[in-house]
mmCIF file of C-alpha atoms in Angstrom:
data_model
loop_
_atom_site.group_PDB
_atom_site.id
_atom_site.type_symbol
_atom_site.label_atom_id
_atom_site.label_comp_id
_atom_site.label_asym_id
_atom_site.label_seq_id
_atom_site.Cartn_x
_atom_site.Cartn_y
_atom_site.Cartn_z
ATOM 1 C CA MET A 23 -22.935 8.386 -16.188
ATOM 2 C CA GLU A 24 -23.224 4.616 -14.104
ATOM 3 C CA ASN A 25 -24.040 4.599 -10.637
ATOM 4 C CA PRO A 26 -20.942 4.419 -8.163
ATOM 5 C CA GLY A 27 -20.092 1.412 -6.457
ATOM 6 C CA LEU A 28 -18.840 1.780 -3.022
ATOM 7 C CA CYS A 29 -15.004 0.140 -4.456
ATOM 8 C CA LEU A 30 -14.763 -1.061 -7.565
ATOM 9 C CA THR A 31 -14.422 1.347 -10.594
ATOM 10 C CA PRO A 32 -16.863 1.809 -13.494
ATOM 11 C CA PHE A 33 -14.501 -0.306 -15.822
ATOM 12 C CA GLN A 34 -13.748 -2.759 -13.105
ATOM 13 C CA ARG A 35 -17.728 -3.353 -12.278
ATOM 14 C CA ARG A 36 -17.651 -3.741 -15.795
ATOM 15 C CA TYR A 37 -15.069 -6.172 -16.547
ATOM 16 C CA LEU A 38 -16.832 -8.024 -13.932
ATOM 17 C CA LEU A 39 -19.936 -8.563 -14.705
ATOM 18 C CA LYS A 40 -18.683 -9.371 -18.596
ATOM 19 C CA SER A 41 -16.773 -12.196 -16.774
ATOM 20 C CA LEU A 42 -20.229 -13.771 -15.125
ATOM 21 C CA GLU A 43 -21.114 -14.163 -19.028
ATOM 22 C CA THR A 44 -18.687 -17.254 -19.184
ATOM 23 C CA ASP A 45 -18.090 -20.497 -18.856
ATOM 24 C CA LEU A 46 -16.726 -20.215 -15.101
ATOM 25 C CA ARG A 47 -16.016 -22.383 -12.504
ATOM 26 C CA PRO A 48 -18.277 -21.968 -8.865
ATOM 27 C CA GLU A 49 -15.471 -20.972 -7.114
ATOM 28 C CA TYR A 50 -14.621 -18.252 -10.033
ATOM 29 C CA ARG A 51 -17.927 -17.293 -10.174
ATOM 30 C CA ARG A 52 -18.481 -16.927 -5.696
ATOM 31 C CA ARG A 53 -15.354 -14.832 -6.818
ATOM 32 C CA ILE A 54 -16.827 -12.535 -8.663
ATOM 33 C CA GLN A 55 -20.213 -12.199 -7.039
ATOM 34 C CA ILE A 56 -18.756 -11.523 -3.422
ATOM 35 C CA MET A 57 -17.073 -8.238 -5.232
ATOM 36 C CA LEU A 58 -20.218 -7.166 -7.284
ATOM 37 C CA LEU A 59 -22.023 -7.687 -3.871
ATOM 38 C CA PHE A 60 -19.716 -5.364 -1.726
ATOM 39 C CA ASP A 61 -19.663 -2.809 -4.264
ATOM 40 C CA VAL A 62 -23.956 -2.476 -4.245
ATOM 41 C CA GLY A 63 -23.854 -2.278 -0.316
ATOM 42 C CA GLU A 64 -24.539 -5.975 0.529
ATOM 43 C CA SER A 65 -22.669 -7.176 4.017
ATOM 44 C CA GLN A 66 -20.479 -9.789 4.775
ATOM 45 C CA ALA A 67 -23.055 -11.799 6.639
ATOM 46 C CA GLN A 68 -25.513 -11.148 3.747
ATOM 47 C CA ILE A 69 -23.100 -11.786 1.062
ATOM 48 C CA CYS A 70 -22.196 -15.232 2.880
ATOM 49 C CA GLU A 71 -26.103 -16.188 3.252
ATOM 50 C CA ALA A 72 -26.624 -15.168 -0.307
ATOM 51 C CA LEU A 73 -23.936 -17.728 -1.721
ATOM 52 C CA GLY A 74 -23.627 -19.752 0.838
ATOM 53 C CA CYS A 75 -19.920 -18.926 1.494
ATOM 54 C CA SER A 76 -17.636 -19.261 4.439
ATOM 55 C CA GLN A 77 -16.654 -15.354 6.516
ATOM 56 C CA GLU A 78 -13.034 -15.842 5.451
ATOM 57 C CA THR A 79 -13.976 -16.510 1.427
ATOM 58 C CA ALA A 80 -15.830 -13.407 1.863
ATOM 59 C CA ARG A 81 -13.871 -11.594 3.672
ATOM 60 C CA TYR A 82 -10.473 -11.855 0.882
ATOM 61 C CA TRP A 83 -12.371 -10.983 -1.714
ATOM 62 C CA ILE A 84 -14.264 -8.175 -0.932
ATOM 63 C CA THR A 85 -10.837 -7.146 0.475
ATOM 64 C CA ILE A 86 -9.395 -7.854 -3.137
ATOM 65 C CA ALA A 87 -11.902 -5.378 -4.526
ATOM 66 C CA GLN A 88 -11.462 -2.558 -1.768
ATOM 67 C CA THR A 89 -7.830 -2.754 -3.063
ATOM 68 C CA GLY A 90 -8.310 -2.364 -6.327
ATOM 69 C CA GLN A 91 -7.713 -5.633 -7.959
ATOM 70 C CA ALA A 92 -10.878 -6.626 -8.465
ATOM 71 C CA HIS A 93 -9.515 -7.240 -12.116
ATOM 72 C CA LYS A 94 -7.272 -10.245 -10.876
ATOM 73 C CA TRP A 95 -9.664 -12.341 -9.921
ATOM 74 C CA SER A 96 -8.781 -15.461 -11.590
ATOM 75 C CA ASP A 97 -4.832 -14.611 -10.384
ATOM 76 C CA ARG A 98 -5.322 -16.715 -7.810
ATOM 77 C CA LEU A 99 -5.454 -20.645 -8.595
ATOM 78 C CA MET A 100 -7.658 -22.696 -6.875
ATOM 79 C CA GLY A 101 -6.692 -25.738 -4.535
ATOM 80 C CA ARG A 102 -3.892 -25.927 -1.635
ATOM 81 C CA PRO A 103 -0.508 -24.422 -2.960
ATOM 82 C CA LYS A 104 1.212 -27.846 -4.085
ATOM 83 C CA THR A 105 4.517 -27.173 -1.421
ATOM 84 C CA VAL A 106 6.516 -29.917 -2.698
ATOM 85 C CA ASN A 107 8.649 -29.242 -6.116
ATOM 86 C CA GLU A 108 11.486 -30.951 -8.289
ATOM 87 C CA GLN A 109 14.066 -29.200 -6.897
ATOM 88 C CA TYR A 110 12.568 -30.459 -2.906
ATOM 89 C CA LEU A 111 12.442 -34.483 -4.994
ATOM 90 C CA ALA A 112 15.575 -34.688 -6.140
ATOM 91 C CA ARG A 113 16.684 -33.460 -3.070
ATOM 92 C CA LEU A 114 14.666 -36.362 -0.971
ATOM 93 C CA LYS A 115 15.648 -39.097 -3.421
ATOM 94 C CA GLU A 116 19.908 -37.892 -3.478
ATOM 95 C CA LEU A 117 19.406 -37.944 0.573
ATOM 96 C CA VAL A 118 17.707 -41.326 1.272
ATOM 97 C CA SER A 119 20.002 -42.355 -0.941
ATOM 98 C CA HIS A 120 23.006 -41.665 1.564
ATOM 99 C CA SER A 121 24.168 -41.906 4.759
ATOM 100 C CA PRO A 122 23.210 -39.210 7.167
ATOM 101 C CA ARG A 123 26.659 -38.656 7.957
ATOM 102 C CA LEU A 124 27.516 -37.452 5.261
ATOM 103 C CA ALA A 125 24.765 -34.309 6.186
ATOM 104 C CA GLY A 126 26.713 -33.972 9.235
ATOM 105 C CA TYR A 127 24.383 -36.619 11.350
ATOM 106 C CA SER A 128 25.914 -39.202 13.442
ATOM 107 C CA PHE A 129 23.165 -41.427 13.112
ATOM 108 C CA GLU A 130 23.157 -44.465 9.897
ATOM 109 C CA HIS A 131 19.701 -44.378 8.231
ATOM 110 C CA TRP A 132 17.368 -41.894 7.382
ATOM 111 C CA THR A 133 13.951 -41.789 9.371
ATOM 112 C CA ALA A 134 11.169 -39.696 8.087
ATOM 113 C CA GLN A 135 11.177 -37.761 11.043
ATOM 114 C CA TRP A 136 14.748 -36.153 10.423
ATOM 115 C CA LEU A 137 14.393 -36.042 5.924
ATOM 116 C CA SER A 138 11.646 -33.875 7.244
ATOM 117 C CA LYS A 139 13.291 -32.085 9.247
ATOM 118 C CA HIS A 140 16.269 -31.669 7.175
ATOM 119 C CA LEU A 141 14.968 -30.571 3.993
ATOM 120 C CA ALA A 142 12.375 -27.839 6.392
ATOM 121 C CA LYS A 143 15.902 -25.949 7.093
ATOM 122 C CA GLU A 144 18.128 -26.707 3.761
ATOM 123 C CA LEU A 145 14.648 -26.045 1.408
ATOM 124 C CA GLY A 146 12.079 -24.108 3.919
ATOM 125 C CA ILE A 147 8.986 -26.376 3.081
ATOM 126 C CA GLN A 148 7.584 -28.151 5.968
ATOM 127 C CA VAL A 149 5.840 -32.029 4.987
ATOM 128 C CA SER A 150 5.191 -34.379 7.510
ATOM 129 C CA SER A 151 6.697 -37.706 8.097
ATOM 130 C CA CYS A 152 3.792 -39.522 6.986
ATOM 131 C CA HIS A 153 4.143 -37.566 3.517
ATOM 132 C CA ILE A 154 8.053 -38.458 3.580
ATOM 133 C CA ASN A 155 6.779 -41.679 3.570
ATOM 134 C CA ARG A 156 4.577 -41.423 0.463
ATOM 135 C CA LEU A 157 6.576 -39.655 -1.355
ATOM 136 C CA LEU A 158 9.427 -42.601 -0.955
ATOM 137 C CA LYS A 159 6.743 -45.128 -2.138
ATOM 138 C CA GLU A 160 6.146 -43.156 -5.197
ATOM 139 C CA MET A 161 9.758 -43.246 -5.716
ATOM 140 C CA GLY A 162 10.182 -46.668 -5.172
ATOM 141 C CA LEU A 163 12.493 -45.473 -2.289
ATOM 142 C CA SER A 164 12.400 -45.815 1.560
ATOM 143 C CA THR A 165 13.935 -44.950 4.835
ATOM 144 C CA ARG A 166 13.913 -48.912 6.076
ATOM 145 C CA PRO A 167 16.973 -50.946 5.708
ATOM 146 C CA LYS A 168 16.727 -53.569 3.201
ATOM 147 C CA GLY A 169 16.253 -56.855 5.433
ATOM 148 C CA ASN A 170 12.733 -54.839 7.279
ATOM 149 C CA THR A 171 9.365 -56.047 5.748
ATOM 150 C CA THR A 172 7.813 -53.287 8.029
ATOM 151 C CA ASN A 173 5.278 -51.567 5.587
ATOM 152 C CA PRO A 174 6.064 -47.708 6.682
ATOM 153 C CA SER A 175 2.829 -46.003 5.861
ATOM 154 C CA THR A 176 1.086 -47.922 8.359
ATOM 155 C CA SER A 177 3.428 -46.410 10.745
ATOM 156 C CA CYS A 178 1.411 -43.045 10.256
ATOM 157 C CA LEU A 179 -1.592 -44.228 10.074
ATOM 158 C CA LEU A 180 -1.169 -45.899 13.775
ATOM 159 C CA GLN A 181 0.450 -42.251 14.914
ATOM 160 C CA MET A 182 -3.480 -40.386 13.811
#
């Protein structure tokens, strides 16, 4: 019989150890190592020092192991989640091509800040006005009236 760990079942421990034998991205490998080290009694501080990870990362994956979800180590995608989706981009394009008055506003031209506020209220996705300008530029659009030659991306640089 296997030695019982602190939180992993024998099945989970075998599964994680077997997963380590495959070709994994370093970040995925670290997730597994965090859970295995915690299961054998290593402290969060010891794990962070041994693996060179942040306390937040160690704490998160320790909690995953403690809640019996260690087998889901690959379910959480790497990197920052993408907030802007196709629906958001389509609505942005639609809004910028029509007067803000159609959306109930009193002004005549959209600004990136107002587009950001409106879309956050409508779709629940918060994006900075600078990012709105980047998205518009990628789509070949702008909030600037046709005669204005000021580059919308330079205003973002000035705000930093």
